[in-house]
Short mmCIF file of C-alpha atoms in Angstrom, two decimals:
data_model
loop_
_atom_site.label_atom_id
_atom_site.label_comp_id
_atom_site.label_asym_id
_atom_site.label_seq_id
_atom_site.Cartn_x
_atom_site.Cartn_y
_atom_site.Cartn_z
CA MET A 697 0.00 0.00 0.00
CA THR A 698 1.23 3.54 -0.75
CA THR A 699 0.08 6.99 0.27
CA THR A 700 0.79 10.47 -1.04
CA ALA A 701 3.60 12.12 0.91
CA ALA A 702 2.37 14.37 3.68
CA VAL A 703 4.41 16.45 6.09
CA PRO A 704 4.49 14.53 9.39
CA SER A 705 4.21 16.25 12.74
CA ARG A 706 6.98 15.96 15.28
CA ALA A 707 8.00 13.32 17.78
CA PRO A 708 4.65 11.99 19.12
CA ALA A 709 3.39 11.17 15.61
CA PHE A 710 6.73 9.63 14.69
CA GLN A 711 6.68 7.40 17.77
CA GLU A 712 3.14 6.28 17.03
CA TRP A 713 4.13 5.41 13.46
CA PHE A 714 7.27 3.57 14.57
CA GLU A 715 5.39 1.54 17.19
CA ALA A 716 2.78 0.67 14.56
CA ARG A 717 5.51 -0.61 12.23
CA LYS A 718 6.85 -2.83 15.01
CA SER A 719 3.51 -4.61 15.26
CA ALA A 720 2.83 -4.67 11.51
CA HIS A 721 5.11 -7.62 10.78
CA GLU A 722 6.18 -10.73 12.63
CA HIS A 723 9.91 -11.14 13.10
CA ARG A 724 11.82 -14.01 14.63
CA VAL A 725 15.57 -14.65 14.96
CA ARG A 726 16.81 -17.80 16.63
CA PRO A 727 20.30 -19.31 16.94
CA LEU A 728 21.23 -22.10 14.56
CA ALA A 729 24.44 -24.13 14.41
CA LEU A 730 26.72 -23.00 11.59
CA ASP A 731 26.76 -26.48 10.06
CA ARG A 732 22.96 -26.42 9.79
CA LEU A 733 22.62 -23.20 7.82
CA ASP A 734 20.68 -23.64 4.59
CA GLY A 735 22.90 -22.92 1.59
CA TRP A 736 26.06 -22.40 3.66
CA ARG A 737 28.92 -24.84 4.23
CA PHE A 738 32.48 -25.08 5.47
CA HIS A 739 34.64 -25.48 2.38
CA GLU A 740 36.32 -28.87 2.38
CA ASP A 741 39.80 -27.52 1.53
CA THR A 742 39.99 -24.19 3.38
CA GLY A 743 37.38 -24.47 6.11
CA ASN A 744 36.03 -21.09 4.93
CA LEU A 745 32.31 -20.53 5.44
CA VAL A 746 30.83 -20.01 1.97
CA HIS A 747 27.41 -19.71 0.31
CA ARG A 748 26.45 -22.13 -2.45
CA SER A 749 25.73 -19.24 -4.87
CA GLY A 750 29.31 -17.98 -4.57
CA ARG A 751 27.81 -14.56 -3.75
CA PHE A 752 26.83 -12.60 -0.64
CA PHE A 753 29.94 -13.01 1.56
CA THR A 754 32.40 -15.51 3.01
CA VAL A 755 33.96 -15.94 6.46
CA GLU A 756 37.70 -16.51 6.08
CA GLY A 757 40.88 -16.25 8.13
CA LEU A 758 42.93 -13.03 8.33
CA ARG A 759 46.45 -12.34 9.56
CA THR A 760 47.70 -8.77 9.72
CA TYR A 761 51.11 -7.23 10.23
CA VAL A 762 51.71 -3.58 11.10
CA GLY A 763 54.76 -1.31 10.79
CA GLU A 764 58.02 -1.46 8.90
CA GLU A 765 59.20 -4.39 11.02
CA GLY A 766 56.07 -6.35 10.11
CA ARG A 767 55.06 -7.21 13.67
CA ALA A 768 52.09 -9.57 13.94
CA ARG A 769 48.99 -7.82 15.29
CA TRP A 770 45.81 -9.78 14.61
CA SER A 771 44.83 -13.30 13.62
CA GLN A 772 41.08 -13.84 13.39
CA PRO A 773 38.06 -14.72 11.24
CA VAL A 774 36.85 -11.90 9.00
CA ILE A 775 33.89 -11.24 6.72
CA VAL A 776 34.94 -10.90 3.09
CA GLN A 777 32.29 -9.14 1.02
CA PRO A 778 33.96 -7.52 -2.00
CA GLU A 779 30.75 -6.18 -3.53
CA THR A 780 29.74 -2.57 -2.92
CA GLY A 781 26.23 -1.85 -1.63
CA ILE A 782 24.14 1.30 -1.64
CA LEU A 783 23.17 3.29 1.45
CA GLY A 784 21.00 6.12 0.20
CA ILE A 785 18.75 8.76 1.76
CA LEU A 786 16.15 10.54 -0.37
CA VAL A 787 15.62 14.18 0.61
CA LYS A 788 12.69 16.46 -0.22
CA ARG A 789 11.91 19.99 0.89
CA PHE A 790 8.46 20.75 2.19
CA GLY A 791 8.47 24.52 1.91
CA THR A 792 12.06 25.33 2.89
CA VAL A 793 12.42 22.49 5.41
CA PRO A 794 14.41 19.37 4.40
CA TYR A 795 12.88 15.98 5.14
CA CYS A 796 14.46 12.54 4.75
CA LEU A 797 12.58 9.45 3.57
CA MET A 798 13.43 6.88 6.23
CA GLN A 799 12.57 3.22 6.58
CA ALA A 800 11.57 1.16 9.62
CA LYS A 801 13.68 -1.89 8.81
CA MET A 802 14.21 -5.21 10.49
CA GLU A 803 17.76 -6.59 10.58
CA PRO A 804 18.54 -9.94 12.22
CA GLY A 805 21.34 -8.48 14.34
CA ASN A 806 19.42 -5.50 15.70
CA ILE A 807 19.15 -5.69 19.46
CA ASN A 808 15.58 -4.37 19.26
CA THR A 809 14.76 -5.86 15.83
CA LEU A 810 13.44 -2.71 14.12
CA GLN A 811 15.52 0.44 13.57
CA LEU A 812 15.38 3.54 11.40
CA SER A 813 17.23 2.88 8.15
CA PRO A 814 18.05 4.86 5.01
CA THR A 815 15.62 4.95 2.09
CA VAL A 816 17.76 2.30 0.39
CA GLN A 817 19.99 -0.07 2.33
CA ALA A 818 21.02 -2.91 0.05
CA THR A 819 24.02 -4.99 -0.90
CA ARG A 820 24.65 -5.51 -4.60
CA SER A 821 23.44 -9.10 -4.24
CA ASN A 822 20.22 -7.74 -2.75
CA TYR A 823 19.46 -5.12 -5.38
CA THR A 824 20.46 -7.42 -8.28
CA ARG A 825 18.10 -9.97 -6.66
CA VAL A 826 20.52 -12.89 -6.36
CA HIS A 827 18.18 -14.16 -3.61
CA GLN A 828 15.25 -14.01 -6.10
CA GLY A 829 13.36 -11.78 -3.69
CA ASN A 830 11.27 -8.65 -4.20
CA ARG A 831 12.76 -5.53 -5.79
CA VAL A 832 14.33 -2.92 -3.52
CA PRO A 833 11.97 0.08 -3.21
CA TYR A 834 13.21 3.50 -4.39
CA LEU A 835 16.38 2.01 -5.89
CA GLU A 836 15.74 3.94 -9.13
CA HIS A 837 16.58 7.21 -7.34
CA PHE A 838 20.13 5.98 -6.61
CA THR A 839 21.13 4.22 -9.83
CA ALA A 840 21.72 5.88 -13.20
CA PRO A 841 19.82 7.27 -14.96
CA ARG A 842 18.18 8.93 -11.98
CA ARG A 843 15.94 11.86 -11.23
CA GLY A 844 16.92 14.40 -8.63
CA ARG A 845 20.05 16.24 -7.52
CA VAL A 846 22.94 14.27 -6.01
CA LEU A 847 24.09 15.92 -2.77
CA LEU A 848 26.50 13.18 -1.69
CA ASP A 849 27.97 10.15 -3.47
CA VAL A 850 31.12 8.67 -1.90
CA LEU A 851 32.58 5.28 -1.06
CA GLN A 852 32.92 4.74 2.69
CA SER A 853 34.44 1.95 4.71
CA GLU A 854 32.59 -0.24 7.17
CA GLN A 855 33.78 -1.82 10.45
CA GLY A 856 37.42 -2.79 9.97
CA ALA A 857 37.28 -4.94 13.09
CA TRP A 858 35.19 -7.61 11.34
CA PHE A 859 35.08 -6.74 7.62
CA LEU A 860 38.04 -6.97 5.23
CA GLY A 861 38.18 -3.83 3.13
CA LYS A 862 34.39 -3.51 3.00
CA ARG A 863 33.00 -0.36 1.42
CA ASN A 864 29.54 0.94 0.61
CA ARG A 865 28.32 3.77 -1.56
CA ASN A 866 26.88 6.52 0.69
CA MET A 867 24.39 8.68 -1.20
CA ILE A 868 22.02 11.59 -0.61
CA VAL A 869 19.69 12.51 -3.47
CA GLU A 870 17.27 15.44 -3.34
CA VAL A 871 14.08 15.29 -5.42
CA GLU A 872 12.20 18.32 -6.67
CA PRO A 873 9.62 19.75 -4.23
CA ASP A 874 6.80 19.13 -6.70
CA GLU A 875 7.72 15.49 -7.36
CA ASP A 876 5.17 13.13 -5.87
CA VAL A 877 7.10 10.28 -4.25
CA PRO A 878 4.74 7.46 -3.18
CA VAL A 879 5.36 6.50 0.45
CA LEU A 880 5.22 2.80 1.29
CA ASP A 881 3.90 1.65 4.66
CA ASP A 882 7.33 1.03 6.20
CA PHE A 883 8.63 4.45 5.10
CA ARG A 884 8.12 7.97 6.43
CA TRP A 885 9.29 11.50 5.71
CA VAL A 886 11.17 12.70 8.81
CA GLU A 887 12.33 16.28 9.20
CA LEU A 888 16.14 16.40 9.17
CA ALA A 889 16.32 18.28 12.48
CA GLU A 890 13.99 15.74 14.11
CA LEU A 891 15.92 12.84 12.62
CA ARG A 892 19.08 14.18 14.17
CA SER A 893 17.35 14.59 17.54
CA LEU A 894 16.41 10.89 17.40
CA LEU A 895 20.12 10.06 17.63
CA HIS A 896 19.83 10.80 21.34
CA THR A 897 17.61 7.68 21.67
CA ASP A 898 19.47 4.40 22.18
CA ASN A 899 19.34 1.83 19.37
CA LEU A 900 16.89 3.71 17.15
CA VAL A 901 18.81 5.22 14.19
CA ASN A 902 20.83 2.45 12.61
CA MET A 903 24.47 2.56 11.57
CA ASP A 904 23.71 2.89 7.86
CA SER A 905 21.61 5.99 8.50
CA ARG A 906 24.30 7.48 10.75
CA THR A 907 27.08 7.09 8.20
CA VAL A 908 25.04 8.80 5.48
CA LEU A 909 23.93 11.58 7.85
CA SER A 910 27.56 12.32 8.73
CA GLY A 911 28.03 13.69 5.22
CA MET A 912 25.34 16.35 5.70
CA PRO A 913 26.38 19.73 7.08
CA PRO A 914 25.07 20.59 10.56
CA THR A 915 21.66 22.16 11.03
CA PRO A 916 20.18 23.87 14.08
CA PRO A 917 18.77 21.24 16.45
CA ALA A 918 15.02 20.73 16.73
CA ALA A 919 13.36 22.88 19.39
CA GLY A 920 13.45 21.37 22.85
CA THR A 921 16.23 18.88 22.09
CA ALA A 922 19.58 18.50 23.82
CA GLY A 923 22.65 20.50 22.92
CA THR A 924 21.20 23.94 22.21
CA ASP A 925 23.65 25.91 24.36
CA GLY A 926 25.73 27.10 21.41
CA PHE A 927 28.98 25.34 22.38
CA PHE A 928 29.50 24.06 18.83
CA ARG A 929 28.82 27.38 17.12
CA PRO A 930 32.13 29.01 16.16
CA ALA A 931 32.95 32.59 17.05
CA PRO A 932 32.75 34.95 14.04
CA ASP A 933 36.48 35.75 14.21
CA GLY A 934 37.60 32.25 15.19
CA ARG A 935 39.99 30.13 13.16
CA ALA A 936 41.04 26.51 12.89
CA ARG A 937 44.11 25.37 14.80
CA HIS A 938 45.50 23.70 11.64
CA ASP A 939 44.78 24.32 7.99
CA THR A 940 43.55 21.50 5.76
CA ALA A 941 46.92 21.09 4.05
CA TYR A 942 48.53 20.39 7.43
CA LEU A 943 45.81 17.83 8.27
CA ARG A 944 46.26 16.06 4.93
CA SER A 945 50.00 15.85 5.58
CA TRP A 946 49.41 14.47 9.10
CA PHE A 947 47.07 11.85 7.67
CA THR A 948 49.44 10.86 4.85
CA GLU A 949 52.30 10.57 7.33
CA ALA A 950 50.19 8.26 9.52
CA ARG A 951 49.34 6.04 6.58
CA THR A 952 52.92 5.75 5.34
CA ALA A 953 54.41 5.30 8.82
CA ASN A 954 52.10 2.39 9.64
CA PRO A 955 51.99 0.04 6.64
CA LEU A 956 49.39 -2.66 7.08
CA VAL A 957 49.85 -6.09 5.48
CA GLN A 958 46.66 -8.15 5.34
CA ARG A 959 46.88 -11.82 4.43
CA ARG A 960 43.79 -13.90 3.82
CA VAL A 961 44.39 -17.41 5.09
CA PRO A 962 42.16 -20.49 5.28
CA LEU A 963 39.80 -20.34 8.23
CA ALA A 964 41.02 -23.81 9.15
CA ASP A 965 44.57 -22.42 9.65
CA LEU A 966 43.58 -20.21 12.62
CA ALA A 967 45.00 -22.38 15.39
CA ASP A 968 43.47 -20.34 18.23
CA TRP A 969 39.93 -20.64 16.87
CA GLU A 970 37.74 -23.72 17.03
CA TYR A 971 34.26 -24.84 16.08
CA ARG A 972 32.31 -25.87 19.16
CA ASP A 973 28.68 -25.83 20.23
CA GLY A 974 27.58 -24.77 16.76
CA ARG A 975 29.74 -21.63 16.64
CA LEU A 976 33.26 -20.55 15.78
CA ALA A 977 35.00 -19.07 18.82
CA HIS A 978 38.46 -18.25 20.18
CA ARG A 979 39.84 -20.93 22.49
CA GLN A 980 40.29 -18.36 25.27
CA GLY A 981 36.99 -16.55 24.81
CA GLY A 982 37.98 -13.51 22.77
CA SER A 983 36.02 -10.42 21.83
CA PHE A 984 33.62 -12.08 19.38
CA ALA A 985 32.37 -15.35 17.94
CA VAL A 986 30.85 -16.36 14.61
CA ILE A 987 27.34 -17.73 15.07
CA GLY A 988 24.46 -18.86 12.87
CA VAL A 989 20.89 -17.53 12.87
CA ASP A 990 17.58 -18.57 11.37
CA VAL A 991 15.50 -15.53 10.38
CA GLU A 992 11.83 -14.95 9.65
CA ALA A 993 11.11 -11.37 8.63
CA GLY A 994 7.84 -9.96 7.35
CA GLY A 995 8.27 -6.92 5.14
CA ARG A 996 11.71 -7.91 3.82
CA GLU A 997 12.59 -8.76 0.20
CA VAL A 998 12.95 -12.40 1.33
CA PRO A 999 10.74 -13.58 4.23
CA HIS A 1000 12.99 -16.42 5.49
CA TRP A 1001 16.71 -17.14 5.39
CA THR A 1002 19.67 -18.40 7.43
CA GLN A 1003 23.12 -16.86 7.70
CA PRO A 1004 26.32 -16.58 9.76
CA MET A 1005 26.90 -13.45 11.87
CA VAL A 1006 29.65 -11.93 14.01
CA ALA A 1007 28.56 -11.78 17.66
CA PRO A 1008 30.64 -9.52 19.97
CA THR A 1009 30.99 -10.55 23.59
CA GLY A 1010 30.48 -7.06 25.00
CA ARG A 1011 29.82 -3.40 24.27
CA GLY A 1012 32.35 -1.17 22.51
CA LEU A 1013 33.20 2.46 23.17
CA ALA A 1014 33.76 5.30 20.69
CA ALA A 1015 34.35 8.82 21.98
CA PHE A 1016 35.40 12.27 20.87
CA LEU A 1017 37.05 14.80 23.12
CA VAL A 1018 35.97 18.29 22.07
CA ARG A 1019 36.99 21.80 23.05
CA ARG A 1020 37.00 25.34 21.76
CA LEU A 1021 40.38 26.45 20.41
CA ASP A 1022 40.73 30.09 19.33
CA GLY A 1023 36.96 30.43 19.55
CA VAL A 1024 36.25 27.46 17.26
CA PRO A 1025 34.94 24.01 18.32
CA HIS A 1026 37.49 21.27 17.61
CA VAL A 1027 37.44 17.48 17.92
CA LEU A 1028 40.46 15.35 18.76
CA VAL A 1029 40.90 12.79 15.97
CA LYS A 1030 43.10 9.68 16.05
CA ALA A 1031 44.86 7.91 13.18
CA HIS A 1032 43.30 4.49 13.64
CA THR A 1033 44.11 1.04 12.25
CA GLU A 1034 41.96 -2.10 12.42
CA PRO A 1035 42.52 -5.59 10.98
CA GLY A 1036 40.37 -5.04 7.91
CA THR A 1037 40.97 -1.31 7.32
CA PHE A 1038 40.73 -0.67 3.58
CA ASP A 1039 43.72 1.69 3.31
CA ALA A 1040 45.89 1.02 6.38
CA VAL A 1041 44.79 4.03 8.47
CA GLU A 1042 41.61 6.06 8.80
CA MET A 1043 40.63 9.03 10.90
CA GLY A 1044 38.90 7.65 13.98
CA PRO A 1045 37.53 8.76 17.34
CA THR A 1046 39.77 10.07 20.11
CA VAL A 1047 39.15 6.74 21.83
CA GLN A 1048 37.85 3.57 20.20
CA CYS A 1049 37.67 0.36 22.20
CA PHE A 1050 36.36 -3.10 21.48
CA PRO A 1051 35.39 -5.41 24.35
CA GLY A 1052 38.31 -7.44 25.60
CA ARG A 1053 40.81 -6.18 23.07
CA ASP A 1054 41.42 -2.56 22.16
CA ASP A 1055 41.48 -0.75 25.48
CA ARG A 1056 45.28 -0.84 25.27
CA ASP A 1057 47.66 0.33 22.54
CA GLY A 1058 50.29 -2.19 23.59
CA PRO A 1059 51.09 -4.83 26.23
CA ALA A 1060 51.33 -2.29 29.06
CA GLU A 1061 50.20 1.05 27.64
CA ARG A 1062 46.63 2.11 28.20
CA ALA A 1063 45.02 3.86 25.23
CA PRO A 1064 45.52 7.64 25.41
CA TYR A 1065 42.55 9.60 26.76
CA LEU A 1066 40.53 6.49 27.72
CA ASP A 1067 40.53 7.33 31.42
CA ARG A 1068 39.62 10.92 30.61
CA ILE A 1069 36.49 9.69 28.83
CA LEU A 1070 35.55 7.13 31.48
CA THR A 1071 35.88 9.64 34.33
CA ALA A 1072 34.41 12.70 32.58
CA PRO A 1073 32.04 14.56 34.93
CA PRO A 1074 28.39 14.75 33.81
CA SER A 1075 28.78 18.48 33.19
CA ALA A 1076 31.43 17.76 30.52
CA VAL A 1077 29.47 15.07 28.65
CA ARG A 1078 27.70 16.61 25.67
CA PHE A 1079 26.39 13.37 24.15
CA ASP A 1080 26.03 9.83 25.50
CA ALA A 1081 23.96 7.14 23.76
CA VAL A 1082 24.23 3.47 22.83
CA HIS A 1083 23.82 2.59 19.16
CA SER A 1084 23.78 -0.67 17.24
CA GLU A 1085 26.35 -1.52 14.61
CA GLU A 1086 25.51 -3.05 11.23
CA GLY A 1087 22.58 -5.37 11.93
CA GLY A 1088 22.83 -7.35 8.72
CA ARG A 1089 26.15 -8.98 9.62
CA PHE A 1090 26.66 -8.34 13.36
CA HIS A 1091 24.47 -9.83 16.08
CA HIS A 1092 23.63 -7.51 19.00
CA ALA A 1093 26.75 -5.39 18.38
CA GLU A 1094 26.46 -2.21 20.43
CA THR A 1095 28.76 0.76 20.91
CA ARG A 1096 28.52 3.51 23.49
CA TYR A 1097 29.02 6.82 21.69
CA VAL A 1098 30.29 9.66 23.87
CA ILE A 1099 31.19 13.28 23.14
CA ALA A 1100 32.88 14.95 26.10
CA GLU A 1101 34.37 18.40 26.58
CA SER A 1102 38.03 18.23 27.52
CA GLY A 1103 39.85 20.36 30.04
CA PRO A 1104 42.47 22.92 28.90
CA ASP A 1105 45.33 20.49 29.54
CA ALA A 1106 44.15 18.21 26.70
CA GLU A 1107 45.60 20.71 24.24
CA ARG A 1108 49.13 20.09 25.52
CA ASP A 1109 51.37 17.17 24.56
CA VAL A 1110 49.00 15.67 21.99
CA PRO A 1111 50.60 12.42 20.75
CA ASP A 1112 51.55 12.11 17.09
CA SER A 1113 48.65 9.68 16.62
CA HIS A 1114 46.12 12.44 17.37
CA VAL A 1115 45.31 15.87 15.95
CA TRP A 1116 42.77 18.63 16.61
CA MET A 1117 40.50 19.58 13.71
CA THR A 1118 37.29 21.55 13.40
CA VAL A 1119 33.88 19.98 12.89
CA GLU A 1120 33.77 21.49 9.40
CA GLN A 1121 37.18 20.06 8.51
CA LEU A 1122 36.19 16.58 9.66
CA THR A 1123 32.90 16.82 7.75
CA GLY A 1124 34.89 17.80 4.68
CA PHE A 1125 37.03 14.68 4.96
CA VAL A 1126 33.85 12.58 5.26
CA ARG A 1127 32.55 14.11 2.04
CA CYS A 1128 35.80 13.12 0.28
CA GLY A 1129 35.17 9.45 1.10
CA GLY A 1130 37.66 6.88 2.36
CA HIS A 1131 39.22 9.05 5.08
CA VAL A 1132 37.03 8.74 8.20
CA ASN A 1133 36.13 5.41 9.78
CA VAL A 1134 32.56 4.37 10.46
CA GLU A 1135 32.73 4.91 14.23
CA ALA A 1136 33.97 8.48 13.78
CA ARG A 1137 31.26 9.07 11.18
CA SER A 1138 28.62 7.89 13.66
CA LEU A 1139 30.04 10.27 16.25
CA LEU A 1140 30.06 13.11 13.74
CA ALA A 1141 26.39 12.50 12.95
CA CYS A 1142 25.73 12.66 16.71
CA LEU A 1143 27.84 15.81 17.05
CA HIS A 1144 25.77 17.50 14.32
CA THR A 1145 22.76 17.26 16.68
CA LEU A 1146 24.36 19.56 19.23
CA GLY A 1147 24.06 22.89 17.42
#
């Protein structure tokens, strides 16, 4: 069923619509042993987990080496999905106010099943209908030839902790105000300012929406929402601590100083990992396991399927320290490397931790600024919410996203791995594509809510 687009009212009407979408379809996700997944098998020679179609993705082994001396850093399973998907938000102005066409979408890994997704969120296998399912709605706005004005079209990385070099096409397309876009039942026009205010709600706006939103310039927050004290509005005569040429040089230096060698190896060759109790897990526990799920999902292109997923053992942390320098709000950015990072180093949060693994930079050195984030007084915390990571491949993966104001001493003795840059400079790097990791993009989308 479709309806003619109408301007929705604010939060109460949105919540009523979202609750109605939760009850409109039946969803069920239950664990299933990896060797019982329909269409999936462990390859007899490599032990890799593969699909019979040869498409979608595989779970393989990965060994990585970092630095000129080639020191071993990680050895783990990784998702290999070389195809590039589309994450696209359709924008339309009602009067002068921008609205985004958002989708209430079920993903098997979502901790609360239904979350707010982009207009189009589809892998290439999905939108070319390898699964022989229904067509992806609104896809025609994001593939050539298309109607509308392209506001953003860049390739962005996904979680380097569990994907190997995975990238998706992040797109924003604006249609003409007089174009009548039919609105399907699971879709809704949401005012951009309201959409950003919803980022303050735990596990509501999904990762794919957040990464696309990070490429939009900030807008004033919706009335009555958090963060309206003007902290993030620059002074008229303020200036950035570093110019963009300096930041590009810092970033290039970080990439060349930390070469990353990634070697795909057979899953069966990972000696510290074993298949037990229907899942693939590290012999000593580790920060994640690979599990299987059986999914029933009303409203999806395919109503039933099974698949493997990465299941973290705890909650991650991603945080920005922020402060005003010379009258201008700045964020402290880190040159960050993960096992599957596409191009060795990306710009990441001040602090980025995964459960059981990344709270330390070395055997005895605690990650810089971690304690400052964990002990920040409530008065310094500008944003604090828990959001889900990619629900199509990760099961109940959550990250606590924090933005905290630093004290004046944070400006001194900044390690070479970190640099201060303005919100506008970081947004500019996002719009270039391939520079800013997905956790930092999520934080930037959250930061844009603060006004």
